[in-house]
CSV table of C-alpha atoms in Angstrom, one decimal:
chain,number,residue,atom,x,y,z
A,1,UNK,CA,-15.1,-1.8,4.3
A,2,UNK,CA,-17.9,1.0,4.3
A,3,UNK,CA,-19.4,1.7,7.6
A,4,UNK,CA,-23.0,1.7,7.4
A,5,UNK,CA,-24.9,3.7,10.6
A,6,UNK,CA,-28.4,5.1,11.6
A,7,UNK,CA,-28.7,8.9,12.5
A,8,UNK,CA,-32.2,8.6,14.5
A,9,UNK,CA,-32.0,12.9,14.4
A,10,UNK,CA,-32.7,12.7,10.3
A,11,UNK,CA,-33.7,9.3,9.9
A,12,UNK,CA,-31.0,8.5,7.2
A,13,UNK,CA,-28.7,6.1,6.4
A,14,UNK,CA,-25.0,7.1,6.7
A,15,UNK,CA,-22.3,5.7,4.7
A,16,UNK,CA,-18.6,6.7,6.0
A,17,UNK,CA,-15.3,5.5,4.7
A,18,UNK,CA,-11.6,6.2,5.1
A,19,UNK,CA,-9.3,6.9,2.9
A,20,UNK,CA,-6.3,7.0,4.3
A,21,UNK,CA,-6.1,9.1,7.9
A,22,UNK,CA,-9.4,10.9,6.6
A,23,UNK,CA,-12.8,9.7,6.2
A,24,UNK,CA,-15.6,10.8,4.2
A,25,UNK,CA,-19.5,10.2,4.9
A,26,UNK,CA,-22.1,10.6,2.5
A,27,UNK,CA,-26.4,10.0,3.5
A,28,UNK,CA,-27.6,6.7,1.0
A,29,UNK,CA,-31.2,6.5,2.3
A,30,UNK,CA,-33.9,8.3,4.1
A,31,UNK,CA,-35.6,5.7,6.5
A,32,UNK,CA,-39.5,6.2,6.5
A,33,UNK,CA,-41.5,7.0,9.7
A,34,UNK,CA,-43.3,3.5,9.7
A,35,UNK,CA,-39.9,1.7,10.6
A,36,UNK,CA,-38.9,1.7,14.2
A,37,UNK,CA,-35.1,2.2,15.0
A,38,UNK,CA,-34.5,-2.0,15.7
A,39,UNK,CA,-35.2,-2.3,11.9
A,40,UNK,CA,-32.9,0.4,10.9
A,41,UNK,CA,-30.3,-1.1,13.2
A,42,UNK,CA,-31.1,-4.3,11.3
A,43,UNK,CA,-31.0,-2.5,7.7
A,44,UNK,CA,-26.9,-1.3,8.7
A,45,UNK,CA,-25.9,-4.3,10.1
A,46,UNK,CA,-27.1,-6.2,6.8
A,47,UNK,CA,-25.4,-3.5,4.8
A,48,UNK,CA,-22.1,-3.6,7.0
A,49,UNK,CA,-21.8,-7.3,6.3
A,50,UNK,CA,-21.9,-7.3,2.9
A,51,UNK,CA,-19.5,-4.4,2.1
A,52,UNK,CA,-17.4,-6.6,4.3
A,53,UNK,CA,-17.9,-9.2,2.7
A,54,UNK,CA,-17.6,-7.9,-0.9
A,55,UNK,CA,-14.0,-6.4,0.2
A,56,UNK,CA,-12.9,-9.7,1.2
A,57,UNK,CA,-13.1,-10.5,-2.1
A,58,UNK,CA,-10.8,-7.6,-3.2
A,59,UNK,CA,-8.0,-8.0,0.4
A,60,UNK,CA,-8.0,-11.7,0.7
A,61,UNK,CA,-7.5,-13.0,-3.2
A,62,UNK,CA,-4.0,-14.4,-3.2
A,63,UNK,CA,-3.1,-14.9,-6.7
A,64,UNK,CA,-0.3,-17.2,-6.5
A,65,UNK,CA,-2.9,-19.2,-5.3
A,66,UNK,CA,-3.8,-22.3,-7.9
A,67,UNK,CA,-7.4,-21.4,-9.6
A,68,UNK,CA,-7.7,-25.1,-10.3
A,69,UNK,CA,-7.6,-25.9,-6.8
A,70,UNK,CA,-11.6,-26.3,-5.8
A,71,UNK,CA,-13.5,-25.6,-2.5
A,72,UNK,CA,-10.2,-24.0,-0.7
A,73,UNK,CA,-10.7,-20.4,0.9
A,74,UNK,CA,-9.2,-18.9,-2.5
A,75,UNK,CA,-11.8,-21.0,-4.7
A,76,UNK,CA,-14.2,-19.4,-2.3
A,77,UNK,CA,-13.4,-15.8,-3.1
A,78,UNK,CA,-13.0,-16.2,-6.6
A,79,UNK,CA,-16.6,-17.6,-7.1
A,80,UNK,CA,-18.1,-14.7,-4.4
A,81,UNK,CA,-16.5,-12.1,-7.0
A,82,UNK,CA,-17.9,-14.1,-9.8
A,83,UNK,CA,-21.4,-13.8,-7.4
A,84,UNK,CA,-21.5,-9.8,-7.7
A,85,UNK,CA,-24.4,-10.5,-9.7
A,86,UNK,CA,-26.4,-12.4,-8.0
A,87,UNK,CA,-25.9,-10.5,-4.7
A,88,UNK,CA,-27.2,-7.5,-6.6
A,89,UNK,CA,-31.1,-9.5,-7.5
A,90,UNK,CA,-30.6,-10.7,-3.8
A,91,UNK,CA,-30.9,-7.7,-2.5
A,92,UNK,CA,-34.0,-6.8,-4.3
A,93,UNK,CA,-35.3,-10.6,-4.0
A,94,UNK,CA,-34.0,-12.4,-1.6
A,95,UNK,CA,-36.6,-15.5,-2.1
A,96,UNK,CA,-37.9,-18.1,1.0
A,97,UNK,CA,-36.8,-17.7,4.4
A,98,UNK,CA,-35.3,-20.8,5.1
A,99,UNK,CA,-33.0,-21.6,2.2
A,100,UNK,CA,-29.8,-19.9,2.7
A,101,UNK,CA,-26.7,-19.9,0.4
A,102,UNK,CA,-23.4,-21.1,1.7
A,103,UNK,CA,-21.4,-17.7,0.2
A,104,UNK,CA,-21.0,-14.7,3.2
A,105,UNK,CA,-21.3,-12.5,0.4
A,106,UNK,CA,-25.0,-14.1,-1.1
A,107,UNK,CA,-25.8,-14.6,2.8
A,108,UNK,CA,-25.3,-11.0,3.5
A,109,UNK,CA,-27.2,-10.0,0.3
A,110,UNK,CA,-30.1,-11.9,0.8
A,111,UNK,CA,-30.2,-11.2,4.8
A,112,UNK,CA,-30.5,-7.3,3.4
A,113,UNK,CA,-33.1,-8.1,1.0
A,114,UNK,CA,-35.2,-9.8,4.1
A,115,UNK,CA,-35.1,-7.1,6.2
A,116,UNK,CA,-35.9,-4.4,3.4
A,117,UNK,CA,-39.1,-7.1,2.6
A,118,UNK,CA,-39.8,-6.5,6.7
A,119,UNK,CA,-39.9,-3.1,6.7
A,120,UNK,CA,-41.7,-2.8,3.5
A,121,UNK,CA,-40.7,0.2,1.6
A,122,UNK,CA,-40.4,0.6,-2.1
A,123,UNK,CA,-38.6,3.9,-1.7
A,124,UNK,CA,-36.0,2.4,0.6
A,125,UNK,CA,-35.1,-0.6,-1.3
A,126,UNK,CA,-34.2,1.9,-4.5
A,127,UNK,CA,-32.2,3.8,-2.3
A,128,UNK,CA,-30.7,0.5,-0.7
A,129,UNK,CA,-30.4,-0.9,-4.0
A,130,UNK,CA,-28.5,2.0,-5.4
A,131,UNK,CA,-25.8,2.3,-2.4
A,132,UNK,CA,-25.3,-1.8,-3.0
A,133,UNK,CA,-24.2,-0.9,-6.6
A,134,UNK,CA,-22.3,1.6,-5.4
A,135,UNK,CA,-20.3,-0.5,-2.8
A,136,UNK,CA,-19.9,-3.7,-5.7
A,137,UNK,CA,-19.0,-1.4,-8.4
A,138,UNK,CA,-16.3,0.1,-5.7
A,139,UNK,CA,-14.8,-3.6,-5.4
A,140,UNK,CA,-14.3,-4.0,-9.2
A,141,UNK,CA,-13.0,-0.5,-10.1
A,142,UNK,CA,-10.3,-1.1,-7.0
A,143,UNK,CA,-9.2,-4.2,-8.4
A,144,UNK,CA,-8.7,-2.3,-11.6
A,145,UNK,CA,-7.0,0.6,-9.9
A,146,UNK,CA,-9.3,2.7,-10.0
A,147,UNK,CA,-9.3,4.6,-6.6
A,148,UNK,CA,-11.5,7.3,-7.3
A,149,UNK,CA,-14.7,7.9,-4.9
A,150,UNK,CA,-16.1,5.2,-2.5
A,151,UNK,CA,-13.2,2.8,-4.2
A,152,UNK,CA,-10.8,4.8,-2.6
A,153,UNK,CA,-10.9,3.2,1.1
A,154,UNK,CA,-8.9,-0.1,-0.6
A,155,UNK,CA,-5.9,2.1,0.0
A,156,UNK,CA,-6.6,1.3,3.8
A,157,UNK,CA,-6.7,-2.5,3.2
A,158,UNK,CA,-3.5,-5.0,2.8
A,159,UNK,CA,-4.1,-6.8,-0.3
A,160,UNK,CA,-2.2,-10.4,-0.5
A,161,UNK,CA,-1.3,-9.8,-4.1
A,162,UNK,CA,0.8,-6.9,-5.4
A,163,UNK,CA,-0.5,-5.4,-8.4
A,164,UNK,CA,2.1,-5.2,-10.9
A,165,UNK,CA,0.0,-1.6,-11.9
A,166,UNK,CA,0.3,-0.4,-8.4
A,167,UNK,CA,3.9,-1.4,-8.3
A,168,UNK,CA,4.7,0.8,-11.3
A,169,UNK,CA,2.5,3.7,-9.6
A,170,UNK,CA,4.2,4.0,-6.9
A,171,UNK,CA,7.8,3.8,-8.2
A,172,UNK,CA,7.2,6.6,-10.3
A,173,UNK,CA,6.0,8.6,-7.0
A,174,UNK,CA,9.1,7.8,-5.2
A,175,UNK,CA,11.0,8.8,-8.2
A,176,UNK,CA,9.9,12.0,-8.3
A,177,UNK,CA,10.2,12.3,-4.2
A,178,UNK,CA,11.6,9.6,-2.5
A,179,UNK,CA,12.1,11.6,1.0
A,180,UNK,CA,8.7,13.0,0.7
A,181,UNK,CA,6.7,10.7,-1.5
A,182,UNK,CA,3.0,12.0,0.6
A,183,UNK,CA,1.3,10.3,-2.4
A,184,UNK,CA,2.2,6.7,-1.3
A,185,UNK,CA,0.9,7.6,2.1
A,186,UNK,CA,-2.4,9.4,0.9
A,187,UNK,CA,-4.2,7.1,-0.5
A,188,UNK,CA,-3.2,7.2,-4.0
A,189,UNK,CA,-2.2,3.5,-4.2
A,190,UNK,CA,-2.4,0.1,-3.1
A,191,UNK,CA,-0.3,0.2,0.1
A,192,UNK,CA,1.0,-4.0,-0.5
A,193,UNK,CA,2.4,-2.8,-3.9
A,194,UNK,CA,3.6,0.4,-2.7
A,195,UNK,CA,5.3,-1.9,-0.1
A,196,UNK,CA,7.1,-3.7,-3.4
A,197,UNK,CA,8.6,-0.3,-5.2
A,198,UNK,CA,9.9,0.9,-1.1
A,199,UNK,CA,11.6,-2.3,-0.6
A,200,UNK,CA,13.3,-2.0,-4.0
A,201,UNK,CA,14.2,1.4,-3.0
A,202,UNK,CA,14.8,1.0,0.5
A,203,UNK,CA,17.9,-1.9,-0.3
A,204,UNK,CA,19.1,1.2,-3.0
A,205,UNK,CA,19.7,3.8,-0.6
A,206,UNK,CA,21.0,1.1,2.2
A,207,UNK,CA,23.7,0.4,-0.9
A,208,UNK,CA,23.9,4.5,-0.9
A,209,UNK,CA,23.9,5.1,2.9
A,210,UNK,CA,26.8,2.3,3.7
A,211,UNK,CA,29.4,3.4,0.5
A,212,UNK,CA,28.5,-0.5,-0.6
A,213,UNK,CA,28.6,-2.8,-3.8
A,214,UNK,CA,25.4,-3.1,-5.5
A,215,UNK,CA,26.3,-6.4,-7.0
A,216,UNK,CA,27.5,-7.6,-3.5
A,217,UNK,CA,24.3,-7.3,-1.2
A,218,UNK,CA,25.8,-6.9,2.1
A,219,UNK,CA,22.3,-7.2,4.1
A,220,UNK,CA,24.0,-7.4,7.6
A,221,UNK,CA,25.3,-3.6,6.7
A,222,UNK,CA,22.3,-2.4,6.0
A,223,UNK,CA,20.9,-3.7,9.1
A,224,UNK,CA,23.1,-2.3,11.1
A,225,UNK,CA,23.0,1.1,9.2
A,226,UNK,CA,19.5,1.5,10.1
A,227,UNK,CA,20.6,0.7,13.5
A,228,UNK,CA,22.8,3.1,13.4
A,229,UNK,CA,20.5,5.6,11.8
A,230,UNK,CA,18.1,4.9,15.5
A,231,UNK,CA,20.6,7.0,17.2
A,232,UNK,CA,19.1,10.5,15.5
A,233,UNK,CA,16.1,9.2,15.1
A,234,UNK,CA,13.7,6.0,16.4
A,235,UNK,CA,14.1,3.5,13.4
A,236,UNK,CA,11.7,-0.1,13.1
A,237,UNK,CA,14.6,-1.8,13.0
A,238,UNK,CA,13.0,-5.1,13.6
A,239,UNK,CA,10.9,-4.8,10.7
A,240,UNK,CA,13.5,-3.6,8.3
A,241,UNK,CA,16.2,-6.7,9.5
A,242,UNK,CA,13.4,-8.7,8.7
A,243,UNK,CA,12.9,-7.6,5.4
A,244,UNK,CA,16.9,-7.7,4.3
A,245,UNK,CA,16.9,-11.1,5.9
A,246,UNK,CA,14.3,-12.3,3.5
A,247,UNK,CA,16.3,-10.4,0.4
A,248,UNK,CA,19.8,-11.9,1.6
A,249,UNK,CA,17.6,-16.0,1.5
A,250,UNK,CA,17.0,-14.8,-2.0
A,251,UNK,CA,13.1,-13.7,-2.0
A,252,UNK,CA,12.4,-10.8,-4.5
A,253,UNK,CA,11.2,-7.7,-3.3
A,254,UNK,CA,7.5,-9.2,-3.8
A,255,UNK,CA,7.4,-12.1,-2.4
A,256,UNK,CA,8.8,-10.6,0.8
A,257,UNK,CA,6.4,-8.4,1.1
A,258,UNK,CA,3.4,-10.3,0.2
A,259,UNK,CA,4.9,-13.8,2.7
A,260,UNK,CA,5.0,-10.6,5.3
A,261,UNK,CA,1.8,-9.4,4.9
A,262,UNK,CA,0.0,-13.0,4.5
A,263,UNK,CA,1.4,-14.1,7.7
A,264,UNK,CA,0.0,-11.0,9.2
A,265,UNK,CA,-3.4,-11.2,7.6
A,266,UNK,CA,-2.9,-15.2,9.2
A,267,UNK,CA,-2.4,-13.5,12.9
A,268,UNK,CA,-5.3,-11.3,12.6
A,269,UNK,CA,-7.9,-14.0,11.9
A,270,UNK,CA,-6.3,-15.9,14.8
A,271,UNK,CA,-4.4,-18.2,13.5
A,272,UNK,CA,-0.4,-18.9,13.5
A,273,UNK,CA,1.9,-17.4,10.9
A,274,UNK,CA,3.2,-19.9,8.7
A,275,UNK,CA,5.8,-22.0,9.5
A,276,UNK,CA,8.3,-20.7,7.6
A,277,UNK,CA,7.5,-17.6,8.4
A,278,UNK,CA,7.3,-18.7,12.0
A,279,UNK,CA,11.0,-19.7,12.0
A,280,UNK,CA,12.3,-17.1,10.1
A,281,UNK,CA,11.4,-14.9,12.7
A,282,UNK,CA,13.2,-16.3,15.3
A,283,UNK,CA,16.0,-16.7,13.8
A,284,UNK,CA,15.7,-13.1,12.5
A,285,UNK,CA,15.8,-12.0,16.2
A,286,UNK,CA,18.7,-14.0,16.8
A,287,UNK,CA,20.6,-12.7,14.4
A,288,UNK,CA,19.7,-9.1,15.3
A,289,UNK,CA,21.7,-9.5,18.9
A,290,UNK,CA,24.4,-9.4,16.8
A,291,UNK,CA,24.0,-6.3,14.8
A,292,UNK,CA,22.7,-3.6,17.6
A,293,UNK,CA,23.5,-3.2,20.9
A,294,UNK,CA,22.2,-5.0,24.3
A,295,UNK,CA,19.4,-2.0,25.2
A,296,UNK,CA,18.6,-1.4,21.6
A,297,UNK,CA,17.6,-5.2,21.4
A,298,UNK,CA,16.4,-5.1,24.6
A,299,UNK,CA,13.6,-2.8,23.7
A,300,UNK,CA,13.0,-4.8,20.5
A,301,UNK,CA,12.1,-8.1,22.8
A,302,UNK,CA,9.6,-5.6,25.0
A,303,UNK,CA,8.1,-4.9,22.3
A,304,UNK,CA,8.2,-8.2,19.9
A,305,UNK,CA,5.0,-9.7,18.3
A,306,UNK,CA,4.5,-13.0,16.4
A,307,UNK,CA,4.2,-11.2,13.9
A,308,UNK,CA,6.2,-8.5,12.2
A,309,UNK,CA,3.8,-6.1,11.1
A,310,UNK,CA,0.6,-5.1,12.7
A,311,UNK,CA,-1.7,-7.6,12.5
A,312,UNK,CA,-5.1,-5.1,11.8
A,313,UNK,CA,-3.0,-2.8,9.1
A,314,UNK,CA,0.0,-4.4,8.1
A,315,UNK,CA,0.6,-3.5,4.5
A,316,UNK,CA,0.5,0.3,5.8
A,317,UNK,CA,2.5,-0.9,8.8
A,318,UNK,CA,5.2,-1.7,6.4
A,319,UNK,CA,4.6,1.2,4.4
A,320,UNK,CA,5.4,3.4,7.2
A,321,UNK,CA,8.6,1.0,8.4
A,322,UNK,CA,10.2,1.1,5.1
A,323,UNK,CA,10.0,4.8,4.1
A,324,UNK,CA,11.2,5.2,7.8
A,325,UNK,CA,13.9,3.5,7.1
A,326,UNK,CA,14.8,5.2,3.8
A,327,UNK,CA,14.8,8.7,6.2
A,328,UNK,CA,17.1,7.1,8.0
A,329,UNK,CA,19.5,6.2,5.3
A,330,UNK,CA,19.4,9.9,4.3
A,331,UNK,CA,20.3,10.9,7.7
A,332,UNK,CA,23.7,8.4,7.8
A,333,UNK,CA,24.3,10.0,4.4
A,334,UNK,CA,23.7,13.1,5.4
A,335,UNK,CA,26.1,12.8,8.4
A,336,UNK,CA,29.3,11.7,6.5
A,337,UNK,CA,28.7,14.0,3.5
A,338,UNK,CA,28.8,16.9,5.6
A,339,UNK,CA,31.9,15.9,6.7
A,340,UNK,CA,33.3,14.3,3.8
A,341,UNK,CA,32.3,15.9,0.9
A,342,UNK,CA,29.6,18.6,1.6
A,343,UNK,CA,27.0,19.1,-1.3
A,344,UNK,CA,28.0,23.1,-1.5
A,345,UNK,CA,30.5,23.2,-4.5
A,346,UNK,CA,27.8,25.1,-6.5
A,347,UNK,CA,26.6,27.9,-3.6
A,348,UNK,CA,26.7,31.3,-4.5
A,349,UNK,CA,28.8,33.4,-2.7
A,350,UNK,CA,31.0,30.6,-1.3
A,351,UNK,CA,29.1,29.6,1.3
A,352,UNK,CA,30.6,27.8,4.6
A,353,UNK,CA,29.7,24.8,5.8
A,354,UNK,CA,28.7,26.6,8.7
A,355,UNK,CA,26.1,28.6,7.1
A,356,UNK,CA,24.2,25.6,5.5
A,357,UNK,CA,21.3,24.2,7.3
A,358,UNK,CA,21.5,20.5,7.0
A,359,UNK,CA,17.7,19.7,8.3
A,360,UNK,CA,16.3,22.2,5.5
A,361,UNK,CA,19.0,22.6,3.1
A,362,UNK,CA,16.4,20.6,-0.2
A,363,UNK,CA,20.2,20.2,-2.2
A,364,UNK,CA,21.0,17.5,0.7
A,365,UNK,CA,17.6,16.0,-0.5
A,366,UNK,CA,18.1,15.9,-4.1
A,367,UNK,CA,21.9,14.8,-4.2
A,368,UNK,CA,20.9,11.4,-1.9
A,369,UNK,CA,17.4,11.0,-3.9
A,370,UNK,CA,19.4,11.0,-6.9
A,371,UNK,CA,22.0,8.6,-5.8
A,372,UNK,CA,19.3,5.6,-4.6
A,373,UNK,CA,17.3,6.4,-8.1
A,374,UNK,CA,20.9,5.8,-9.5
A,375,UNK,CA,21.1,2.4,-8.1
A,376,UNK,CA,17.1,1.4,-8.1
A,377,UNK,CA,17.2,2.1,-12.1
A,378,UNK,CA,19.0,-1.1,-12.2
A,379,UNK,CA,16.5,-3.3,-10.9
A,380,UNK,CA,14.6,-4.8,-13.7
A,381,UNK,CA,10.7,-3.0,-12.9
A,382,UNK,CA,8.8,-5.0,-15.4
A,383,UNK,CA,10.2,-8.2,-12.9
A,384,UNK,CA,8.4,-6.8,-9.9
């Protein structure tokens, strides 16, 4: 969400928001002399809680969800984002005191417009007034895919439901650099459906990194290749065991990311993952004894949560695990090509093994990045 504050030096209104590792401020308001600093404190905690609780509206819409289904949390959403409206005239009249609608998002709307009517400025509530149009019209042009300006901080939140958009976006940016791929990272799309196109990729250059059959998945293999892979470098390999667990039960690339990320999203607001999800994980650490070794999995247990993923950013949690773990197919790849069948057939001048610089050399890159896209073109992308 936008984070609202009060800079008492210049009397303004500060919006800031991240997007990404970065953030970016901009001033929304000047706050006039006659209002003391408690009421400007009010103003940005009003404003805080409805950019909150607009975003929830974007974040928290599961769309496997039934839309039929009344007066459950998702029913709830839905009509808050139907509400954009209403919060909007809210704001500018937010009618008697003691009549309060049952909506966070209308709450926090008219709870702004009553502390606008306190401090009693016609100039501020324009300025207020534009900034809430700002934040709404943010919502709606994330869950279209537009990113651009304010809408750009969704990148930093872990939707429930993949967009099938976002999905095609970021397979076309790991096609064009899968060991790089910065753009997935940097806020350039929705990190639960650039979670869907990794996974896809991920299992390809697992199949790439162990010599296997892509029409046999062999998901204990590629386990213990990432495993293996945490020898040169540290590897999540809880997280990725989970994921080829789920792929080996028969869950598409999807729904195990979006199960993953719902159970996290569950954890966060306090509650237990779902059962399933509950007993897939430990039986997911039980079967992981048996594909690293006793101090690997030993530091695994220190470390092991309820939950998978990180609770307050688990989409890009994932997003980080699985491109990890791609790295760390390319380095297993890496290793036995160079001793196997070095990529140097085409070097001018003959060169040696001995002369090539494995960390830097970008034909090391290409040749693997090319063999996963050879195997991930195979996977039906309009199914995802």
């Amino acid at each position: 969400m936008t984070a609202f504050s009060y800079a008492p030096s210049s009397r303004q209104i500060i919006a800031s928001w991240r997007i990404g590792a970065p953030r970016r401020a901009e001033p929304v308001a000047g706050v006039p002399e006659s209002c003391e600093e408690e009421g400007a404190d009010l103003l940005v905690a009003a404003l805080c809680g409805l950019s909150e609780a607009a975003w929830a509206t974007y974040a928290d819409i599961d769309e496997s969800a039934d839309p039929d289904e009344t007066n459950t949390e998702q029913w709830h959403l839905r009509e808050e984002r139907a509400d954009f409206d209403k919060a909007r005239v809210l704001t500018i009249e937010p009618g008697e005191r003691d009549r309060w609608p049952y909506s966070p998002l209308l709450s926090a709307a008219k709870r702004l417009g009553l502390v606008l009517d306190e401090i009693g400025d016609a100039r501020l509530r324009i300025q207020i007034a534009r900034a809430v149009d700002r934040e709404l019209d943010a919502v709606v042009a994330a869950d279209m895919g537009d990113f651009a300006g304010l809408a750009q901080q969704a990148v930093t939140l872990s939707r429930l439901s993949a967009s099938p958009v976002q999905i095609q976006a970021a397979w076309a940016i790991l096609e064009r650099d899968l060991l790089g791929a910065h753009d997935v990272h940097e806020a350039s799309v929705d990190p639960t459906a650039a979670c869907v196109a990794t996974t896809v990729w991920l299992r390809a250059a697992a199949i790439v990194a162990t010599a296997s059959d892509p029409g046999d998945p062999s998901p204990d293999r590629w386990t213990r290749a990432v495993a293996r892979a945490d020898d040169i470098e540290a590897m999540p390999i809880d997280t990725i065991a989970v994921v080829f667990r789920s792929l080996a039960d028969g869950l598409s690339p999807r729904a195990t990311v979006e199960r993953l990320v719902r159970n996290a999203h569950r954890v966060a607001a306090g509650q237990m993952p779902g059962l399933d999800g509950l007993r897939d994980r430990l039986l997911g650490l039980d079967d992981l004894t048996e594909k690293v070794d006793q101090q690997t999995m030993s530091r695994i247990l220190d470390e092991v949560r309820v939950c998978v993923l990180d609770p307050l950013r688990p989409a890009p949690s994932l997003l980080e695990a699985l491109h990890t773990a791609i790295f760390g197919c390319f380095l297993l790849w890496r290793a036995e090509i160079l001793v196997e069948d070095p990529v140097v057939d085409d070097c001018e001048d003959d060169q040696d093994l001995e002369e090539i610089e494995p960390d830097n050399d970008p034909r090391l890159r290409e040749a693997f990045a090319a063999a996963v896209a050879a195997v991930a073109v195979r996977t039906d992308r309009m199914s995802l």
